[in-house]
Coordinates of N, CA, C and O in Angstrom, one line a residue:
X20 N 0.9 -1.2 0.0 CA 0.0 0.0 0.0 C 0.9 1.2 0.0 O 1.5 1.4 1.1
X21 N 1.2 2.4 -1.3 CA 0.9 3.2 -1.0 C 0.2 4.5 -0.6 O -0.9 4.9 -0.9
X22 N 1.2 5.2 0.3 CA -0.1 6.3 1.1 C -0.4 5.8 2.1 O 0.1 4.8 2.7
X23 N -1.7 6.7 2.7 CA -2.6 6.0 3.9 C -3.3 5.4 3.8 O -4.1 5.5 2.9
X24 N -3.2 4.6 4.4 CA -4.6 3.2 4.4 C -5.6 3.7 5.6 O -5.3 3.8 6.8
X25 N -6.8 3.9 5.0 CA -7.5 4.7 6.0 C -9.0 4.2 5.6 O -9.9 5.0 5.2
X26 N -9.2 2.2 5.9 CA -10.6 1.8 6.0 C -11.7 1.9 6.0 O -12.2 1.4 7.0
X27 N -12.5 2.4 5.3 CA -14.0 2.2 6.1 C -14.9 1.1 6.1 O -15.4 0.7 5.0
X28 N -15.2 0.6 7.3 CA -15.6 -1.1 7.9 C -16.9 -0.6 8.5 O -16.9 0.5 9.0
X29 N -18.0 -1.3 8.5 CA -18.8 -1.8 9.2 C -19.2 -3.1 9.4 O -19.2 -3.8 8.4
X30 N -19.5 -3.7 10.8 CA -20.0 -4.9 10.9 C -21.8 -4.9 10.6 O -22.6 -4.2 11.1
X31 N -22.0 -5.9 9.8 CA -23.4 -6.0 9.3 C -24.1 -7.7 9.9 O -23.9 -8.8 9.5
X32 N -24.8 -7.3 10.5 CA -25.9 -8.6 11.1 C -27.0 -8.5 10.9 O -27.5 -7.5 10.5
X33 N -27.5 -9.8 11.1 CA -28.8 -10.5 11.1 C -29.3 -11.3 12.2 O -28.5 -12.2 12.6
X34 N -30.4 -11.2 12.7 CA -30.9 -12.1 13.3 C -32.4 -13.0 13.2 O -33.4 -12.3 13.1
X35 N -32.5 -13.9 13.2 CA -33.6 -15.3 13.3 C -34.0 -15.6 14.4 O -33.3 -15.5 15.4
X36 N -34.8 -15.9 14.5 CA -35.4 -17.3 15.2 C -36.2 -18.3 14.5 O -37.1 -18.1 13.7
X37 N -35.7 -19.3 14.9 CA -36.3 -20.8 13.9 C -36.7 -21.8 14.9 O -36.3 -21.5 16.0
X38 N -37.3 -22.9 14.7 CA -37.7 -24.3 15.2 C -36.8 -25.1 14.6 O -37.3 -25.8 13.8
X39 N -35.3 -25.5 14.7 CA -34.7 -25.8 14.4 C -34.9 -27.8 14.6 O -35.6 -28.1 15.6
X40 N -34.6 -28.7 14.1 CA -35.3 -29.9 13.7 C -33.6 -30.6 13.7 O -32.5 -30.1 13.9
X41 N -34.0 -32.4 13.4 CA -33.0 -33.2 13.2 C -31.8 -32.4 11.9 O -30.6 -32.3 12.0
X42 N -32.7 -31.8 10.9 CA -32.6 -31.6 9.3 C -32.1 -30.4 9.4 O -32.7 -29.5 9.9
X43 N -30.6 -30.3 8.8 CA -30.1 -28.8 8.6 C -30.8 -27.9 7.9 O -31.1 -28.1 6.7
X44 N -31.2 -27.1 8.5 CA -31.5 -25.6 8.0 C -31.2 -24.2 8.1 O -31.1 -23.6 9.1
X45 N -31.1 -23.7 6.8 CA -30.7 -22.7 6.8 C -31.1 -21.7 7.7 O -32.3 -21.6 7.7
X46 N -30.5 -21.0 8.4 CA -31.1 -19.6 9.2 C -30.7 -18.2 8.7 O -31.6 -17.5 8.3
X47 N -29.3 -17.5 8.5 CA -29.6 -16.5 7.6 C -28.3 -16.7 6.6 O -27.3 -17.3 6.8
X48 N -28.6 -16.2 5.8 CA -27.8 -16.0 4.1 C -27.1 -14.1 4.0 O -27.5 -13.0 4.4
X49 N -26.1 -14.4 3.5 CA -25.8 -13.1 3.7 C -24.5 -13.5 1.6 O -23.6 -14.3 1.4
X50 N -25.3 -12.4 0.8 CA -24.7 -12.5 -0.6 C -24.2 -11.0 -1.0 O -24.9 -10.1 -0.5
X51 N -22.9 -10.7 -2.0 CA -23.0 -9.3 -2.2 C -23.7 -8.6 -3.2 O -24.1 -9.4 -4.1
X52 N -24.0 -7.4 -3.4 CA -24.9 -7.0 -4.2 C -23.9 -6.5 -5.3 O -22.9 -5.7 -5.3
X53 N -24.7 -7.3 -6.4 CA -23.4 -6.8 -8.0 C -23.1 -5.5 -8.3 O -22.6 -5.2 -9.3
X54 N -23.4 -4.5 -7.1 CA -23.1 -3.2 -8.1 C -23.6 -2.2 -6.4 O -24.6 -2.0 -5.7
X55 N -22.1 -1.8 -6.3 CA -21.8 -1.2 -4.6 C -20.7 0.3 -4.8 O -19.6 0.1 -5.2
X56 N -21.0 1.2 -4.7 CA -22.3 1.9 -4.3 C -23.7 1.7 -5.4 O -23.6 1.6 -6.6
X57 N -24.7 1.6 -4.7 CA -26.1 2.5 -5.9 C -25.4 2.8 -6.6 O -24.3 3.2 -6.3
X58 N -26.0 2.8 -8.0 CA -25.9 3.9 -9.0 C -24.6 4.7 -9.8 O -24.4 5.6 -10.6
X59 N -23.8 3.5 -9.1 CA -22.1 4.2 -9.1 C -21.8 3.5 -10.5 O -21.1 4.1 -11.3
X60 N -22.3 2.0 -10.8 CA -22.1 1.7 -12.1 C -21.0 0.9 -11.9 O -20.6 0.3 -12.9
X61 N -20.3 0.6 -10.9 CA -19.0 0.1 -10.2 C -19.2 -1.3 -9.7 O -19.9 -1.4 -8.7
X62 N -18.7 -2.5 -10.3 CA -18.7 -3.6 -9.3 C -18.5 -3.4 -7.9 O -17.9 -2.5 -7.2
X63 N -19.3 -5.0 -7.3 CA -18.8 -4.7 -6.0 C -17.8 -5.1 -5.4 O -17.8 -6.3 -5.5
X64 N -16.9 -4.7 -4.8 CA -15.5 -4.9 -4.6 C -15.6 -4.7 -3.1 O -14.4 -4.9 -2.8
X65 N -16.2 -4.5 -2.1 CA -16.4 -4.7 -0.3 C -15.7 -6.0 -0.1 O -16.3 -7.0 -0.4
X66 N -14.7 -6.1 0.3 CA -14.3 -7.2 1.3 C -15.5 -7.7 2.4 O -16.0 -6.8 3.1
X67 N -15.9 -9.0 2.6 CA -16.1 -9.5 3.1 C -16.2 -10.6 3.4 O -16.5 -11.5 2.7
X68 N -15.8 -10.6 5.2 CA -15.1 -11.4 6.1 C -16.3 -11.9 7.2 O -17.3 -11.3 7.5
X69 N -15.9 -13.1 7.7 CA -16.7 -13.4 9.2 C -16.4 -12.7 10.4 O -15.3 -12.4 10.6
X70 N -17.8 -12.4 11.5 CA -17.2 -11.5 12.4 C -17.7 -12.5 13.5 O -17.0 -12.6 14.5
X71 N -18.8 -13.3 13.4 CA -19.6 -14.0 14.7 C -20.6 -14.5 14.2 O -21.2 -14.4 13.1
X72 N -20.8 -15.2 15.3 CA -22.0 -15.9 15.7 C -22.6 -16.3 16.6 O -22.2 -17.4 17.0
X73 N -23.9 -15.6 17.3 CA -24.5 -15.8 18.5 C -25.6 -16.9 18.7 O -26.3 -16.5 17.8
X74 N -26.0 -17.7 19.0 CA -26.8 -19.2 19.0 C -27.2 -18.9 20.6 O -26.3 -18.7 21.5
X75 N -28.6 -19.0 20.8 CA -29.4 -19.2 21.9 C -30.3 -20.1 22.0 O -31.4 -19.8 21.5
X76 N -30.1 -21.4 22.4 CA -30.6 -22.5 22.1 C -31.5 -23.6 22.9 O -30.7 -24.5 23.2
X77 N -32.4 -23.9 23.4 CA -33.1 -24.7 23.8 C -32.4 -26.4 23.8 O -32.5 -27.4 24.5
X78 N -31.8 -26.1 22.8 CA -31.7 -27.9 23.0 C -30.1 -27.8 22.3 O -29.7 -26.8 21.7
X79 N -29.5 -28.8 22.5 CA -28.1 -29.2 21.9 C -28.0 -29.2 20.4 O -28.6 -30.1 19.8
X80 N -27.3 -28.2 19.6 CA -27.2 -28.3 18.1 C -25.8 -28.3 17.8 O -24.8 -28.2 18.5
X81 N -25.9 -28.4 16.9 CA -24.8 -28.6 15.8 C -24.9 -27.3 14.8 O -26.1 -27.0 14.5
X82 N -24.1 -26.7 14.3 CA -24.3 -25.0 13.1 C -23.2 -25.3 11.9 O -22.2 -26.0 12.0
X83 N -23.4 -24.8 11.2 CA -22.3 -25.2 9.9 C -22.9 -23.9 9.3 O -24.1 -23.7 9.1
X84 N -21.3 -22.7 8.9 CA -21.0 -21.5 8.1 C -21.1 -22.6 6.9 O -20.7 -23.7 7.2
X85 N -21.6 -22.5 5.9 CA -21.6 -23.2 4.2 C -21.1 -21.7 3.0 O -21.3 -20.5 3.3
X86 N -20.6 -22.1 2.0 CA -20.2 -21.1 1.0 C -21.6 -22.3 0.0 O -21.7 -23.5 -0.1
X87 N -22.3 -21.5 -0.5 CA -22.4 -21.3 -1.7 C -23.7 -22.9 -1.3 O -24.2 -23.3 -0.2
X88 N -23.8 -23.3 -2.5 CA -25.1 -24.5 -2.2 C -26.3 -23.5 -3.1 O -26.1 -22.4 -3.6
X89 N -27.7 -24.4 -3.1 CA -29.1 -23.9 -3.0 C -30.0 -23.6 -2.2 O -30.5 -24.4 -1.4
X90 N -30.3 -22.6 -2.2 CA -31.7 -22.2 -1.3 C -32.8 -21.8 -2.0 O -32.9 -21.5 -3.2
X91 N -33.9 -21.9 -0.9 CA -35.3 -22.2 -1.5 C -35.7 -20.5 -1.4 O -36.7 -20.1 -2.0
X92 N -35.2 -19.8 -0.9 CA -35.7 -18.3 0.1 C -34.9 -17.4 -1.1 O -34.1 -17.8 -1.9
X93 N -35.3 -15.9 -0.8 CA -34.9 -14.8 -2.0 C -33.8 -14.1 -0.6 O -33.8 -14.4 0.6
X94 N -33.0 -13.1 -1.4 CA -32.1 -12.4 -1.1 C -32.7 -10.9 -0.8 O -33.7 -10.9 -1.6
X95 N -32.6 -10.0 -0.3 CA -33.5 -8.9 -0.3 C -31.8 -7.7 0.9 O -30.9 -8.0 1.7
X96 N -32.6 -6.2 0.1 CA -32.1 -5.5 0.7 C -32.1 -5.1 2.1 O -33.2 -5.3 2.6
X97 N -31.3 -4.5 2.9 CA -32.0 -3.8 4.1 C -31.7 -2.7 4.1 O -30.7 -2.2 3.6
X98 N -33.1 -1.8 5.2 CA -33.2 -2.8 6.2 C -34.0 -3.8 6.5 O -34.6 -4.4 5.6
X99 N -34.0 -4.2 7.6 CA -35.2 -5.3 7.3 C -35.7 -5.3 8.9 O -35.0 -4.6 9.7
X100 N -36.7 -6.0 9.3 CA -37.5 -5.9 10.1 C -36.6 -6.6 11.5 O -37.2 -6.5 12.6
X101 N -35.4 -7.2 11.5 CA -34.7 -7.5 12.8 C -33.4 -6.3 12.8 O -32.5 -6.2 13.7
X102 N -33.4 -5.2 11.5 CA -31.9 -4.4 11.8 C -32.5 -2.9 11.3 O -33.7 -2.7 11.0
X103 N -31.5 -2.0 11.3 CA -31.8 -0.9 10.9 C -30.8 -0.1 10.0 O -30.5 1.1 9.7
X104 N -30.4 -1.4 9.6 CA -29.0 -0.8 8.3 C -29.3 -0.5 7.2 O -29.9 -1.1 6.3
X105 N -28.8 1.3 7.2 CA -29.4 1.6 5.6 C -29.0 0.7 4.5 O -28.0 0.0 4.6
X106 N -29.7 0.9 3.4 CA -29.2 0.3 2.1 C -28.1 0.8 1.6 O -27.1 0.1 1.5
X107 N -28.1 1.7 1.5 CA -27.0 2.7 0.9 C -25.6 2.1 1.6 O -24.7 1.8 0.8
X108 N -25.4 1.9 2.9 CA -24.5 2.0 3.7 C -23.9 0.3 3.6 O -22.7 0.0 4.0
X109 N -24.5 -0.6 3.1 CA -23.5 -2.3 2.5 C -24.1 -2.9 1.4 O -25.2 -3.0 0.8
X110 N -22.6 -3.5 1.1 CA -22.6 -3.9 0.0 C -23.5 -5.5 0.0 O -23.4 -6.1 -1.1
X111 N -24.1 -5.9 0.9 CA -25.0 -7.0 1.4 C -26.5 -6.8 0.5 O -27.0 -5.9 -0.1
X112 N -27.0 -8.2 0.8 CA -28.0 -8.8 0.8 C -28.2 -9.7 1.8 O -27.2 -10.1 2.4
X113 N -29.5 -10.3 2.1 CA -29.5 -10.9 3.3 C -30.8 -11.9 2.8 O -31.7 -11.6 2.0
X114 N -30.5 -13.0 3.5 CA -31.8 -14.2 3.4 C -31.9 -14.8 4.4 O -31.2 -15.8 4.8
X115 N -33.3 -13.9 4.9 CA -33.9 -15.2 6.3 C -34.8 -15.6 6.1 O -35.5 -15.6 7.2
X116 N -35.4 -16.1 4.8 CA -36.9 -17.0 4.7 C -36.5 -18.3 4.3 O -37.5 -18.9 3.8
X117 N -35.2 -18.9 4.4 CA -35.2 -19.8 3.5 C -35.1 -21.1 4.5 O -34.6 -21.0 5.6
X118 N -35.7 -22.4 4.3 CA -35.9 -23.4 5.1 C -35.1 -24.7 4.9 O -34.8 -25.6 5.7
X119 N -34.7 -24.5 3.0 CA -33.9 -25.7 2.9 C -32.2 -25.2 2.4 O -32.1 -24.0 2.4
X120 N -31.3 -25.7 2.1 CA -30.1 -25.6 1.6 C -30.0 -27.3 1.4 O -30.3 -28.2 2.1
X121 N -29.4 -27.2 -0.1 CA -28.9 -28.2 -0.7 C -27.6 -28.2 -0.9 O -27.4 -27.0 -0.9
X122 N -26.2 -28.7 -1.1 CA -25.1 -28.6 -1.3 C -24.5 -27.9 -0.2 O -24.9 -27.8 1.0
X123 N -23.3 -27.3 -0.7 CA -22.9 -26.2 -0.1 C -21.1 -26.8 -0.1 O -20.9 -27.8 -0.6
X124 N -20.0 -26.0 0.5 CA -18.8 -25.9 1.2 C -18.8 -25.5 2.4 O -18.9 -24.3 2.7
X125 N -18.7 -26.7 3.6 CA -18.7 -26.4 5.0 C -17.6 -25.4 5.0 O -16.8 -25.5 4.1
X126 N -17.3 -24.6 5.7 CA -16.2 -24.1 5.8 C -15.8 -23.9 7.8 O -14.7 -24.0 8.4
X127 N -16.8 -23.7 8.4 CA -16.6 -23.6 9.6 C -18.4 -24.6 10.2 O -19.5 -24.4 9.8
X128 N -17.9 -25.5 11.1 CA -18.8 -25.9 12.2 C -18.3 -26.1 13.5 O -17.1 -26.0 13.7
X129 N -19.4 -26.4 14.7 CA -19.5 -26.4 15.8 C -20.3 -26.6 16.3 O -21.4 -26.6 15.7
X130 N -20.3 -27.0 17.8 CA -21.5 -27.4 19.1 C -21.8 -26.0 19.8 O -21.0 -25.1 20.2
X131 N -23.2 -26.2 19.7 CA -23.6 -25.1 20.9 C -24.8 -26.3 22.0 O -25.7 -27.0 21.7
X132 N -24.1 -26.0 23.4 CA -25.1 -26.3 24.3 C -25.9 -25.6 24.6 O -25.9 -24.4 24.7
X133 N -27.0 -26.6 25.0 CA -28.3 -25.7 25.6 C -27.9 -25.4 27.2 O -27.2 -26.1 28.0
X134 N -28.4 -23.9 27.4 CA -27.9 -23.7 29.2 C -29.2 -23.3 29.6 O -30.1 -22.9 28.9
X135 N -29.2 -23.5 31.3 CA -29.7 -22.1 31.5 C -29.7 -20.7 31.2 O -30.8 -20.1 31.3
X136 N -28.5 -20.0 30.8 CA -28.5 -18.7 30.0 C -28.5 -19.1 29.0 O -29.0 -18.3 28.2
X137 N -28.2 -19.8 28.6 CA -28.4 -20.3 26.8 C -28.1 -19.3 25.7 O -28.8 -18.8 24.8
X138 N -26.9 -19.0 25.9 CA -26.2 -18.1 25.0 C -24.9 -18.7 24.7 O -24.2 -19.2 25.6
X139 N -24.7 -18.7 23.8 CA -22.9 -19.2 23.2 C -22.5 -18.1 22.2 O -23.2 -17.3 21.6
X140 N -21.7 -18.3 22.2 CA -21.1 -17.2 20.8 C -19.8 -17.7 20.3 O -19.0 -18.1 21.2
X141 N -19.5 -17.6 19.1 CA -18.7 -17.7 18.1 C -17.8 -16.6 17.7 O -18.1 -16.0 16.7
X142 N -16.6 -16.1 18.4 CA -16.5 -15.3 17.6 C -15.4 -15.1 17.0 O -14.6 -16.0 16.9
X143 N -15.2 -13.6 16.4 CA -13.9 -14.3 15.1 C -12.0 -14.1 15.9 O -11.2 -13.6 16.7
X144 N -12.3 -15.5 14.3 CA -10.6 -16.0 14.8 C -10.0 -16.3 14.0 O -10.7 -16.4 13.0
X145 N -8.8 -16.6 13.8 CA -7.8 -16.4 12.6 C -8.5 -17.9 11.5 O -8.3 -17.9 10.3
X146 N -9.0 -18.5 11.9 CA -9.8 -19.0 11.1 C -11.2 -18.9 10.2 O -11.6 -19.4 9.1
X147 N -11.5 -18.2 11.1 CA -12.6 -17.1 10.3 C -12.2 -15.7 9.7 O -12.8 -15.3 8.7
X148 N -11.7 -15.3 10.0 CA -10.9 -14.2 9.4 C -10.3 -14.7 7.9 O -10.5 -14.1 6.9
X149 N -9.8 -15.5 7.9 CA -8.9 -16.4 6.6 C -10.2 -16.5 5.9 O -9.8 -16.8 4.8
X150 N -11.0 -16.4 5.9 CA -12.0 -16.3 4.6 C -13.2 -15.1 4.1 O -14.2 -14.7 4.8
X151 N -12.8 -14.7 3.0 CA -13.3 -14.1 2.4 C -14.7 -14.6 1.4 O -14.6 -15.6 0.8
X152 N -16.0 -13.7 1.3 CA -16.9 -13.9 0.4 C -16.6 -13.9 -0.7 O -16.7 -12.7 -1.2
X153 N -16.3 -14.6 -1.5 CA -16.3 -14.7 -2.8 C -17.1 -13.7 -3.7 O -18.3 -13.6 -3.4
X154 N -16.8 -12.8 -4.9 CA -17.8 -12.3 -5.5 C -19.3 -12.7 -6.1 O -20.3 -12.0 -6.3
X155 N -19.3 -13.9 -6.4 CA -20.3 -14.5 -6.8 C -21.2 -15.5 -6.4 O -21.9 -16.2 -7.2
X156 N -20.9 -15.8 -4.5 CA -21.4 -16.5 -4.1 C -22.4 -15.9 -2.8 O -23.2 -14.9 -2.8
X157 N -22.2 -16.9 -1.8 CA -23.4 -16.5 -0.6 C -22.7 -17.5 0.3 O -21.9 -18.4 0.0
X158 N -23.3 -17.0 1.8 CA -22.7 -17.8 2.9 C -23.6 -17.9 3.8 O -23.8 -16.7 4.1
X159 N -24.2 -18.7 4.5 CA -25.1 -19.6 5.1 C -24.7 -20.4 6.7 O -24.0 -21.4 6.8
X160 N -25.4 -19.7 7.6 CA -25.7 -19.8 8.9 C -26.2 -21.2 8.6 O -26.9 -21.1 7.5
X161 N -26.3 -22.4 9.0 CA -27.6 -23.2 9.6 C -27.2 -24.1 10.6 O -26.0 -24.4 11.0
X162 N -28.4 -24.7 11.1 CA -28.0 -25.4 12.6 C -29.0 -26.4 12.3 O -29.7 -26.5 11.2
X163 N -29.0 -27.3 13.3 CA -29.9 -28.7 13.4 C -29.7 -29.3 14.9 O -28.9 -28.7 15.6
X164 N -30.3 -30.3 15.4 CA -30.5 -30.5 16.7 C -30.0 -32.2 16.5 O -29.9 -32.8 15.5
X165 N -29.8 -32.5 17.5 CA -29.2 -34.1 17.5 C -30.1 -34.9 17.8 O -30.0 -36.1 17.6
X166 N -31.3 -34.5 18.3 CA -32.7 -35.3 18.5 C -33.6 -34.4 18.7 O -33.1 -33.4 19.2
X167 N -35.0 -34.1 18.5 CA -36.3 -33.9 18.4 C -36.0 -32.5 17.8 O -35.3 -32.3 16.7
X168 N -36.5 -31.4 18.7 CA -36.5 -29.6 17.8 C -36.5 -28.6 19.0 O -36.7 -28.8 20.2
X169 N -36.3 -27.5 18.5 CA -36.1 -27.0 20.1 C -35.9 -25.5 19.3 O -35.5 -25.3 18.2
X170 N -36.2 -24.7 20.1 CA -36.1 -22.8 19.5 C -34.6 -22.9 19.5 O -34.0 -23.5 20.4
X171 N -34.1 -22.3 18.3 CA -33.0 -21.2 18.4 C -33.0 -20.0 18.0 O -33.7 -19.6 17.0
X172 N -32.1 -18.9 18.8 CA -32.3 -17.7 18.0 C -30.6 -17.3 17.5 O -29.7 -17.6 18.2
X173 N -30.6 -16.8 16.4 CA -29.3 -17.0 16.2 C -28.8 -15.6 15.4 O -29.5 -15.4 14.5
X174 N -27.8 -14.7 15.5 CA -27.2 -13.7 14.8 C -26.0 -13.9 14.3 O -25.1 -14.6 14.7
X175 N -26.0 -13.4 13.3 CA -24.5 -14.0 12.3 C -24.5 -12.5 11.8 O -25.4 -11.8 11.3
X176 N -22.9 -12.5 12.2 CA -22.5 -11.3 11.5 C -21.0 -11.6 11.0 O -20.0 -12.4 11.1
X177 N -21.5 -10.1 10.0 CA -20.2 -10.3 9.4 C -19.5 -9.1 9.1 O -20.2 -8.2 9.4
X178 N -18.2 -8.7 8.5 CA -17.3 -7.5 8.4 C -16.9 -7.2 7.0 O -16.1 -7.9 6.3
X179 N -17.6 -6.0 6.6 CA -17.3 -5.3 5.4 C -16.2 -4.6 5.1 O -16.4 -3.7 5.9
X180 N -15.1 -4.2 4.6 CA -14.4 -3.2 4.8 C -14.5 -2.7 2.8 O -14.6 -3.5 1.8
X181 N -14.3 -1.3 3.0 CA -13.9 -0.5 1.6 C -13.0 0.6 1.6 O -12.7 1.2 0.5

């Protein structure tokens, strides 16, 4: 880098709640939008990186970050009805209607127990940091339970920088 290197980052989340089952399911989707800023006419070029993951869980799951796969649910701007992030302000799209995912690239999993506080969190580490969103793909939160179903509520965030 010549010059100053002088970032501008925000972290961008979502949050769910689902009835989470034996059957992985997706909870939220986070893709970039082909053309960052509005109107600029400019690909999108936003770095983006993993920041976390918060899981509040009723019963014992299992969660898998996935790149890429099929989903049944649309991508849509925000804000949206769990955040208050202008449009203007990320290069994001976000998907939390979606119930199935087919395929995919695990790239990061893990156990979350159920507690009395019932909160775990994920958060970032040089392993998650090491990957980057691809331009033309999507990246997918989902969890599943090891027997019967049980509430989760879950936030996945992630880090933009331009």
């Amino acid at each position: 880098i010549i010059g100053n290197y002088n970032p501008t980052f925000r972290i961008t989340s979502e949050r769910r709640t689902i009835t989470s089952t034996t059957t992985l399911t997706p909870v939220i989707s986070f893709q970039r939008k082909t053309e960052f800023p509005t109107g600029s006419g400019r690909p999108n070029s936003v770095s983006v990186t993993l920041e976390g993951i918060d899981l509040v869980t009723t019963d014992d799951i299992y969660y898998q970050v996935l790149l890429g796969g099929t989903l049944n649910g649309s991508f849509v701007n925000f804000p949206t009805a769990t955040t208050n992030i202008p449009n203007s302000e990320t290069g994001l799209l976000v998907n939390t209607t979606s119930t199935t995912l087919i395929g995919g690239q695990v790239i990061l999993q893990g156990l979350a127990a159920a507690s009395a506080q019932g909160n775990n969190r994920v958060l970032a580490s040089a392993s998650l940091l090491d990957f980057e969103l691809p331009d033309t793909s999507f990246v997918t939160l989902a969890v599943a339970t090891f027997s019967g179903s049980g509430s989760v509520v879950a936030t996945f965030r992630v880090t933009e920088e331009w």
